[in-house]
GROMACS .gro file of C-alpha atoms in nm:
model
  411
    1MET     CA    1   0.196  -4.829   0.770
    2LEU     CA    2  -0.109  -4.713   0.968
    3ILE     CA    3   0.112  -4.611   1.260
    4THR     CA    4   0.345  -4.425   1.027
    5PHE     CA    5   0.054  -4.251   0.853
    6GLY     CA    6  -0.102  -4.157   1.187
    7ALA     CA    7   0.223  -4.013   1.311
    8ALA     CA    8   0.265  -3.812   0.994
    9VAL     CA    9  -0.088  -3.668   1.020
   10CYS     CA   10  -0.122  -3.622   1.393
   11GLY     CA   11   0.241  -3.554   1.480
   12PRO     CA   12   0.258  -3.194   1.360
   13SER     CA   13  -0.065  -3.112   1.544
   14ALA     CA   14   0.061  -3.266   1.866
   15ARG     CA   15   0.396  -3.096   1.831
   16ALA     CA   16   0.227  -2.758   1.769
   17GLN     CA   17  -0.005  -2.799   2.065
   18GLN     CA   18   0.269  -2.865   2.318
   19PRO     CA   19   0.482  -2.559   2.234
   20GLY     CA   20   0.161  -2.356   2.228
   21GLN     CA   21   0.086  -2.457   2.586
   22ALA     CA   22   0.447  -2.387   2.682
   23TRP     CA   23   0.455  -2.033   2.545
   24GLN     CA   24   0.127  -1.947   2.719
   25ILE     CA   25   0.271  -2.068   3.049
   26GLN     CA   26   0.580  -1.854   2.991
   27VAL     CA   27   0.370  -1.548   2.908
   28ARG     CA   28   0.172  -1.589   3.229
   29LYS     CA   29   0.491  -1.638   3.429
   30TYR     CA   30   0.647  -1.318   3.293
   31SER     CA   31   0.319  -1.129   3.337
   32ASP     CA   32   0.288  -1.239   3.700
   33SER     CA   33   0.633  -1.089   3.763
   34HIS     CA   34   0.543  -0.773   3.563
   35ASP     CA   35   0.812  -0.850   3.306
   36TRP     CA   36   0.601  -0.711   3.024
   37ALA     CA   37   0.889  -0.684   2.776
   38ASP     CA   38   0.961  -1.058   2.782
   39ALA     CA   39   0.590  -1.146   2.786
   40LEU     CA   40   0.533  -0.940   2.471
   41ARG     CA   41   0.851  -1.077   2.312
   42ILE     CA   42   0.716  -1.433   2.338
   43VAL     CA   43   0.372  -1.335   2.206
   44ASP     CA   44   0.528  -1.144   1.915
   45GLN     CA   45   0.738  -1.450   1.827
   46GLN     CA   46   0.419  -1.657   1.807
   47ILE     CA   47   0.250  -1.392   1.593
   48SER     CA   48   0.544  -1.399   1.350
   49LEU     CA   49   0.498  -1.778   1.320
   50PHE     CA   50   0.116  -1.767   1.296
   51PRO     CA   51   0.021  -1.416   1.175
   52ASP     CA   52  -0.343  -1.511   1.107
   53ASP     CA   53  -0.410  -1.662   1.451
   54LEU     CA   54  -0.648  -1.418   1.625
   55ASP     CA   55  -0.619  -1.604   1.955
   56ILE     CA   56  -0.250  -1.516   1.975
   57ARG     CA   57  -0.326  -1.152   1.890
   58ALA     CA   58  -0.586  -1.156   2.168
   59TRP     CA   59  -0.310  -1.268   2.405
   60ARG     CA   60  -0.106  -0.968   2.295
   61ALA     CA   61  -0.399  -0.734   2.363
   62GLN     CA   62  -0.445  -0.888   2.705
   63VAL     CA   63  -0.078  -0.848   2.799
   64LEU     CA   64  -0.090  -0.484   2.688
   65THR     CA   65  -0.394  -0.439   2.913
   66TRP     CA   66  -0.216  -0.594   3.211
   67ALA     CA   67   0.087  -0.374   3.142
   68GLY     CA   68  -0.125  -0.059   3.152
   69ARG     CA   69  -0.053   0.022   2.787
   70LEU     CA   70  -0.419   0.090   2.730
   71PRO     CA   71  -0.410   0.286   2.400
   72GLU     CA   72  -0.218   0.000   2.237
   73ALA     CA   73  -0.448  -0.261   2.390
   74GLU     CA   74  -0.754  -0.074   2.263
   75HIS     CA   75  -0.607  -0.059   1.913
   76GLU     CA   76  -0.522  -0.431   1.918
   77PHE     CA   77  -0.869  -0.538   2.030
   78ASN     CA   78  -1.032  -0.316   1.767
   79GLU     CA   79  -0.811  -0.463   1.494
   80ILE     CA   80  -0.912  -0.816   1.601
   81LEU     CA   81  -1.280  -0.724   1.605
   82LYS     CA   82  -1.258  -0.583   1.253
   83ILE     CA   83  -1.175  -0.938   1.139
   84ASP     CA   84  -1.394  -1.145   1.372
   85LYS     CA   85  -1.677  -1.009   1.587
   86SER     CA   86  -1.796  -1.347   1.714
   87ASP     CA   87  -1.572  -1.395   2.021
   88PRO     CA   88  -1.726  -1.248   2.339
   89ASP     CA   89  -1.388  -1.254   2.517
   90ASN     CA   90  -1.250  -0.997   2.274
   91TRP     CA   91  -1.552  -0.771   2.326
   92MET     CA   92  -1.513  -0.800   2.702
   93GLY     CA   93  -1.140  -0.736   2.674
   94LEU     CA   94  -1.219  -0.414   2.489
   95ALA     CA   95  -1.483  -0.327   2.751
   96THR     CA   96  -1.222  -0.368   3.026
   97VAL     CA   97  -0.983  -0.134   2.846
   98TYR     CA   98  -1.257   0.126   2.800
   99MET     CA   99  -1.351   0.100   3.169
  100ARG     CA  100  -0.990   0.151   3.281
  101ARG     CA  101  -0.965   0.455   3.055
  102GLY     CA  102  -1.276   0.609   3.209
  103ARG     CA  103  -1.492   0.566   2.899
  104SER     CA  104  -1.782   0.393   3.071
  105GLU     CA  105  -2.040   0.443   2.795
  106GLU     CA  106  -1.820   0.267   2.538
  107ALA     CA  107  -1.731   0.000   2.794
  108LEU     CA  108  -2.099  -0.074   2.850
  109LYS     CA  109  -2.168  -0.103   2.477
  110ALA     CA  110  -1.878  -0.348   2.430
  111ALA     CA  111  -1.994  -0.553   2.731
  112ASP     CA  112  -2.346  -0.567   2.588
  113GLN     CA  113  -2.202  -0.706   2.263
  114ALA     CA  114  -2.021  -0.978   2.459
  115ILE     CA  115  -2.334  -1.077   2.654
  116GLU     CA  116  -2.543  -1.080   2.336
  117LEU     CA  117  -2.302  -1.340   2.195
  118ASP     CA  118  -2.304  -1.554   2.511
  119PRO     CA  119  -2.580  -1.454   2.757
  120ASN     CA  120  -2.517  -1.749   2.991
  121ARG     CA  121  -2.161  -1.665   3.098
  122ALA     CA  122  -2.142  -1.547   3.457
  123ASP     CA  123  -1.805  -1.374   3.419
  124LEU     CA  124  -1.943  -1.154   3.142
  125ARG     CA  125  -2.240  -1.058   3.359
  126ALA     CA  126  -2.009  -0.980   3.651
  127THR     CA  127  -1.788  -0.753   3.443
  128ARG     CA  128  -2.093  -0.571   3.312
  129ALA     CA  129  -2.203  -0.516   3.673
  130GLU     CA  130  -1.861  -0.360   3.748
  131ILE     CA  131  -1.904  -0.120   3.457
  132LEU     CA  132  -2.252  -0.020   3.576
  133GLN     CA  133  -2.112   0.034   3.925
  134ALA     CA  134  -1.838   0.257   3.782
  135LYS     CA  135  -2.108   0.458   3.606
  136ALA     CA  136  -2.289   0.497   3.940
  137ASP     CA  137  -2.583   0.311   3.790
  138SER     CA  138  -2.631   0.124   4.117
  139ASN     CA  139  -2.989   0.010   4.049
  140ASN     CA  140  -2.894  -0.175   3.730
  141ALA     CA  141  -2.571  -0.300   3.891
  142HIS     CA  142  -2.768  -0.467   4.170
  143VAL     CA  143  -2.991  -0.630   3.908
  144GLU     CA  144  -2.696  -0.758   3.702
  145SER     CA  145  -2.503  -0.903   3.996
  146PRO     CA  146  -2.778  -1.153   4.098
  147ARG     CA  147  -2.805  -1.259   3.733
  148ALA     CA  148  -2.435  -1.340   3.728
  149LEU     CA  149  -2.457  -1.520   4.061
  150SER     CA  150  -2.749  -1.734   3.943
  151LEU     CA  151  -2.546  -1.841   3.640
  152ASP     CA  152  -2.241  -1.943   3.844
  153PRO     CA  153  -2.306  -1.961   4.222
  154SER     CA  154  -1.960  -2.108   4.289
  155ASN     CA  155  -1.771  -1.814   4.138
  156SER     CA  156  -1.625  -1.617   4.430
  157ASP     CA  157  -1.552  -1.312   4.214
  158VAL     CA  158  -1.915  -1.297   4.107
  159ARG     CA  159  -2.041  -1.361   4.460
  160SER     CA  160  -1.836  -1.076   4.608
  161GLY     CA  161  -2.000  -0.832   4.368
  162PRO     CA  162  -1.875  -0.507   4.224
  163SER     CA  163  -1.823  -0.348   4.563
  164SER     CA  164  -1.524  -0.578   4.622
  165ILE     CA  165  -1.336  -0.446   4.321
  166PRO     CA  166  -1.086  -0.169   4.402
  167GLY     CA  167  -1.215   0.156   4.259
  168ALA     CA  168  -1.028   0.396   4.040
  169PRO     CA  169  -0.848   0.684   4.215
  170LYS     CA  170  -1.091   0.950   4.331
  171GLU     CA  171  -0.844   1.229   4.413
  172GLU     CA  172  -0.564   1.397   4.220
  173LEU     CA  173  -0.318   1.618   4.408
  174ARG     CA  174  -0.078   1.826   4.200
  175PHE     CA  175   0.206   2.066   4.287
  176GLY     CA  176   0.357   2.305   4.034
  177PHE     CA  177   0.598   2.591   3.968
  178ASP     CA  178   0.593   2.848   3.684
  179GLN     CA  179   0.829   3.127   3.584
  180ASP     CA  180   0.800   3.405   3.325
  181ALA     CA  181   1.124   3.580   3.228
  182PHE     CA  182   1.092   3.913   3.040
  183SER     CA  183   1.334   4.108   2.827
  184PHE     CA  184   1.196   4.432   2.974
  185ALA     CA  185   1.115   4.356   3.341
  186PRO     CA  186   1.211   4.131   3.635
  187ALA     CA  187   1.092   3.770   3.628
  188ASN     CA  188   0.756   3.662   3.769
  189ARG     CA  189   0.712   3.336   3.957
  190ASP     CA  190   0.431   3.139   4.112
  191GLN     CA  191   0.392   2.816   4.307
  192TRP     CA  192   0.060   2.635   4.320
  193VAL     CA  193  -0.122   2.329   4.443
  194THR     CA  194  -0.451   2.179   4.319
  195LEU     CA  195  -0.681   1.906   4.447
  196VAL     CA  196  -0.937   1.748   4.213
  197SER     CA  197  -1.192   1.522   4.383
  198LYS     CA  198  -1.427   1.292   4.191
  199TRP     CA  199  -1.699   1.234   4.447
  200THR     CA  200  -1.918   1.034   4.210
  201PRO     CA  201  -1.897   0.969   3.835
  202ARG     CA  202  -2.122   1.275   3.794
  203TRP     CA  203  -1.983   1.523   4.047
  204THR     CA  204  -1.627   1.659   4.058
  205THR     CA  205  -1.479   1.946   4.255
  206SER     CA  206  -1.152   2.132   4.214
  207ALA     CA  207  -0.968   2.359   4.456
  208ALA     CA  208  -0.638   2.539   4.397
  209GLY     CA  209  -0.414   2.785   4.576
  210SER     CA  210  -0.135   2.994   4.418
  211PHE     CA  211   0.141   3.215   4.556
  212TYR     CA  212   0.271   3.483   4.319
  213GLN     CA  213   0.584   3.699   4.314
  214ARG     CA  214   0.528   3.999   4.084
  215GLY     CA  215   0.781   4.284   4.063
  216GLY     CA  216   0.880   4.256   4.425
  217LEU     CA  217   0.518   4.218   4.544
  218ASN     CA  218   0.359   3.900   4.677
  219ALA     CA  219   0.002   3.790   4.607
  220ARG     CA  220  -0.214   3.493   4.703
  221HIS     CA  221  -0.497   3.342   4.504
  222PHE     CA  222  -0.761   3.073   4.573
  223ILE     CA  223  -0.990   2.925   4.307
  224GLY     CA  224  -1.261   2.660   4.330
  225SER     CA  225  -1.505   2.495   4.090
  226ILE     CA  226  -1.766   2.221   4.068
  227THR     CA  227  -1.846   2.007   3.762
  228ARG     CA  228  -2.162   1.812   3.685
  229SER     CA  229  -2.127   1.541   3.417
  230GLN     CA  230  -2.417   1.380   3.235
  231PRO     CA  231  -2.365   1.098   2.980
  232HIS     CA  232  -2.596   1.238   2.713
  233TRP     CA  233  -2.538   1.613   2.727
  234GLY     CA  234  -2.181   1.649   2.853
  235ALA     CA  235  -2.055   1.854   3.148
  236ILE     CA  236  -2.096   2.199   3.299
  237THR     CA  237  -1.844   2.367   3.528
  238ILE     CA  238  -1.895   2.677   3.741
  239GLY     CA  239  -1.645   2.840   3.972
  240GLY     CA  240  -1.490   3.150   4.118
  241ALA     CA  241  -1.177   3.290   4.278
  242THR     CA  242  -1.068   3.540   4.536
  243ALA     CA  243  -0.725   3.685   4.606
  244HIS     CA  244  -0.506   3.900   4.823
  245ASP     CA  245  -0.411   4.076   4.501
  246ASN     CA  246  -0.170   4.358   4.598
  247GLY     CA  247  -0.271   4.521   4.269
  248VAL     CA  248  -0.092   4.265   4.049
  249ILE     CA  249  -0.355   3.991   3.998
  250PRO     CA  250  -0.737   3.996   3.980
  251GLU     CA  251  -0.918   4.061   4.308
  252THR     CA  252  -1.204   3.826   4.222
  253GLU     CA  253  -1.304   3.597   3.934
  254ALA     CA  254  -1.607   3.402   3.815
  255PHE     CA  255  -1.641   3.156   3.528
  256PHE     CA  256  -1.840   2.878   3.369
  257GLU     CA  257  -1.769   2.621   3.096
  258LEU     CA  258  -1.982   2.386   2.886
  259ASP     CA  259  -1.831   2.066   2.744
  260HIS     CA  260  -1.988   1.823   2.497
  261GLY     CA  261  -1.834   1.538   2.296
  262PHE     CA  262  -1.937   1.364   1.977
  263LYS     CA  263  -1.819   1.011   1.898
  264ILE     CA  264  -1.771   0.955   1.524
  265SER     CA  265  -1.597   0.621   1.458
  266GLU     CA  266  -1.331   0.381   1.581
  267ASP     CA  267  -1.182   0.313   1.237
  268ARG     CA  268  -1.204   0.651   1.061
  269PRO     CA  269  -0.933   0.919   1.069
  270ILE     CA  270  -1.139   1.123   1.319
  271HIS     CA  271  -1.261   0.923   1.619
  272GLY     CA  272  -1.450   1.205   1.786
  273ILE     CA  273  -1.478   1.579   1.851
  274GLU     CA  274  -1.513   1.760   2.183
  275VAL     CA  275  -1.649   2.115   2.191
  276LEU     CA  276  -1.602   2.355   2.484
  277TYR     CA  277  -1.743   2.702   2.546
  278GLY     CA  278  -1.666   2.919   2.846
  279GLN     CA  279  -1.679   3.269   2.986
  280HIS     CA  280  -1.445   3.412   3.249
  281TRP     CA  281  -1.478   3.742   3.436
  282TYR     CA  282  -1.172   3.910   3.597
  283TRP     CA  283  -1.211   4.204   3.834
  284TYR     CA  284  -0.885   4.396   3.879
  285THR     CA  285  -0.849   4.705   4.094
  286THR     CA  286  -0.845   4.927   3.784
  287ALA     CA  287  -1.001   4.713   3.511
  288ARG     CA  288  -1.285   4.477   3.427
  289ILE     CA  289  -1.208   4.192   3.187
  290LEU     CA  290  -1.441   3.939   3.025
  291THR     CA  291  -1.310   3.659   2.805
  292THR     CA  292  -1.515   3.416   2.596
  293ASN     CA  293  -1.345   3.094   2.491
  294GLU     CA  294  -1.438   2.843   2.220
  295THR     CA  295  -1.233   2.526   2.179
  296ALA     CA  296  -1.265   2.219   1.957
  297ILE     CA  297  -1.061   1.905   2.034
  298VAL     CA  298  -1.029   1.650   1.755
  299TYR     CA  299  -0.951   1.291   1.864
  300LEU     CA  300  -0.731   1.111   1.610
  301PRO     CA  301  -0.600   0.751   1.581
  302ARG     CA  302  -0.337   0.623   1.825
  303ASP     CA  303  -0.445   0.877   2.092
  304TRP     CA  304  -0.331   1.182   1.897
  305THR     CA  305  -0.535   1.496   1.963
  306TRP     CA  306  -0.549   1.831   1.787
  307SER     CA  307  -0.716   2.134   1.946
  308ILE     CA  308  -0.806   2.476   1.811
  309GLY     CA  309  -0.915   2.757   2.044
  310LEU     CA  310  -1.036   3.115   2.007
  311THR     CA  311  -1.053   3.378   2.280
  312GLU     CA  312  -1.224   3.715   2.266
  313ALA     CA  313  -1.126   3.956   2.545
  314ARG     CA  314  -1.350   4.247   2.645
  315SER     CA  315  -1.158   4.506   2.849
  316HIS     CA  316  -1.284   4.812   3.032
  317PHE     CA  317  -1.037   5.038   3.208
  318SER     CA  318  -1.135   5.334   3.424
  319GLY     CA  319  -1.198   5.636   3.200
  320THR     CA  320  -1.172   5.437   2.871
  321ALA     CA  321  -1.422   5.285   2.631
  322VAL     CA  322  -1.497   4.913   2.613
  323ASP     CA  323  -1.267   4.729   2.369
  324TRP     CA  324  -1.267   4.375   2.222
  325LYS     CA  325  -0.948   4.194   2.116
  326PRO     CA  326  -0.916   3.842   1.964
  327SER     CA  327  -0.654   3.570   2.005
  328GLY     CA  328  -0.621   3.205   1.910
  329GLN     CA  329  -0.413   2.896   1.969
  330THR     CA  330  -0.367   2.543   1.838
  331ARG     CA  331  -0.208   2.240   2.001
  332LEU     CA  332  -0.106   1.894   1.877
  333SER     CA  333  -0.055   1.616   2.135
  334ALA     CA  334   0.068   1.260   2.086
  335PRO     CA  335   0.202   0.961   2.282
  336LEU     CA  336   0.577   0.926   2.233
  337ALA     CA  337   0.688   0.609   2.411
  338HIS     CA  338   0.585   0.328   2.648
  339TRP     CA  339   0.795   0.131   2.894
  340SER     CA  340   0.587  -0.113   3.096
  341GLU     CA  341   0.360   0.111   3.309
  342ARG     CA  342   0.554   0.423   3.209
  343GLU     CA  343   0.421   0.644   2.932
  344LEU     CA  344   0.564   0.960   2.773
  345THR     CA  345   0.340   1.203   2.585
  346GLY     CA  346   0.426   1.535   2.426
  347ASN     CA  347   0.267   1.838   2.266
  348VAL     CA  348   0.355   2.144   2.061
  349PHE     CA  349   0.148   2.461   2.043
  350PHE     CA  350   0.127   2.800   1.875
  351ALA     CA  351  -0.075   3.105   1.979
  352VAL     CA  352  -0.126   3.448   1.822
  353GLY     CA  353  -0.335   3.749   1.915
  354THR     CA  354  -0.369   4.101   2.045
  355GLU     CA  355  -0.458   4.185   2.404
  356ASP     CA  356  -0.556   4.478   2.621
  357PHE     CA  357  -0.466   4.277   2.929
  358ALA     CA  358  -0.231   3.998   3.031
  359GLN     CA  359  -0.369   3.754   3.282
  360VAL     CA  360  -0.056   3.682   3.485
  361ASP     CA  361   0.194   3.963   3.444
  362GLN     CA  362   0.053   4.306   3.361
  363ILE     CA  363  -0.232   4.516   3.232
  364GLY     CA  364  -0.139   4.670   2.901
  365SER     CA  365  -0.181   4.643   2.526
  366PHE     CA  366   0.031   4.434   2.291
  367ALA     CA  367   0.027   4.181   2.008
  368SER     CA  368   0.221   3.855   2.029
  369GLN     CA  369   0.309   3.518   1.880
  370THR     CA  370   0.387   3.230   2.115
  371TYR     CA  371   0.566   2.902   2.036
  372GLY     CA  372   0.601   2.620   2.284
  373GLY     CA  373   0.571   2.257   2.381
  374GLY     CA  374   0.545   2.022   2.676
  375LEU     CA  375   0.607   1.669   2.801
  376ARG     CA  376   0.423   1.443   3.044
  377LEU     CA  377   0.586   1.134   3.194
  378ARG     CA  378   0.361   0.888   3.377
  379PHE     CA  379   0.613   0.678   3.570
  380THR     CA  380   0.360   0.475   3.770
  381ALA     CA  381  -0.010   0.410   3.722
  382ARG     CA  382  -0.086   0.691   3.970
  383GLN     CA  383   0.204   0.937   3.944
  384ASP     CA  384   0.332   1.167   3.672
  385VAL     CA  385   0.544   1.474   3.610
  386THR     CA  386   0.491   1.742   3.346
  387ALA     CA  387   0.709   2.015   3.204
  388TYR     CA  388   0.658   2.288   2.944
  389GLY     CA  389   0.840   2.576   2.782
  390ALA     CA  390   0.728   2.867   2.563
  391PHE     CA  391   0.869   3.172   2.391
  392GLN     CA  392   0.655   3.478   2.319
  393GLN     CA  393   0.757   3.755   2.081
  394ARG     CA  394   0.572   4.080   2.150
  395THR     CA  395   0.539   4.413   1.980
  396GLN     CA  396   0.788   4.690   2.069
  397ASP     CA  397   1.065   4.429   2.037
  398ARG     CA  398   0.977   4.270   2.370
  399ALA     CA  399   0.997   3.901   2.453
  400GLN     CA  400   0.884   3.660   2.723
  401THR     CA  401   1.022   3.314   2.800
  402SER     CA  402   0.811   3.085   3.018
  403PHE     CA  403   0.865   2.743   3.169
  404GLY     CA  404   0.716   2.530   3.442
  405PHE     CA  405   0.679   2.183   3.582
  406SER     CA  406   0.439   1.992   3.806
  407TYR     CA  407   0.405   1.663   3.991
  408GLY     CA  408   0.073   1.482   4.030
  409ILE     CA  409  -0.040   1.184   4.237
  410ARG     CA  410  -0.379   1.009   4.228
  411PHE     CA  411  -0.520   0.818   4.524
   0.00000   0.00000   0.00000
């Protein structure tokens, strides 16, 4: 009777434990071979059997992280932490996601929460040191690494330090093509290439060259800028451009932009707001143009964003008075699909306004409404393609149709 009773009580637990170990082994096997679909299928089966088991949900978040589906992994970790904030592994999992998404301040806060829960774990200290290294906070990183080593001297990952961890890509090279087709004039085209270099977490440079075909004339254009980022006050960008203009594009340009973000909440409808202000001067052969730009970007759940922008253009032509004209635009962007490391995002936009100049095709005066949208496909962790299309209805029964595409690689 005792044997029978013991089997009845302990049997279900033993039977549950063995399959549990088996499914974890299978998940690791599929993850090692980058078969994320089957790995997630097994985890989801376990969640359907044990919907209240947070450990299984943490496995799902981890697989999403390995698969590069970072928005979903972030959401999963945050949902777990709403229920239970006592597991340092979940805080560190969230910190890792934040770090991979370039949000080092949030990553550091999540890592601090993990270490507060378990200050004697060497792996937590080592991960925090990586985050500090990514933030270019080398002094604190060198302090944190010895702490981790003293807690676990045998850990080779800790001993090697943050310098042994492959860094995020520092360069982005992008090639693109644009075309504007008009109902009243021949088409305009341009081909361009840009190189963005992140020298340190605080300094970034950008250089771009464009080749234009405008009404049978060719023009060349070079633009460069430098950005300084600071965690507490945001970023400032200054730059300029010069061109072999042939009378169809600006001869020279100068600009600056200020950027500041405000984090609101992880669980409210609005996660944060980013505010940008900029001024741009264009010097044509026969005109002087100044534009001021104000943009607000609202960050919504599930990586949706909504932006609203206003532009005021001050134009001064030879022999005419100074004139101001307004315009505005709004854009809604959202992730559309994920397949392993591949991610598809899309956007739609609308713009309306009146102008006394057109930046890329002519100098003139008109009012317009523009409708358009775009897609971005990231097909590897470091490569993507983008495409867009737009239709603009102008006064005097004129129309413009625009489209373009680009390819980018990060290294």
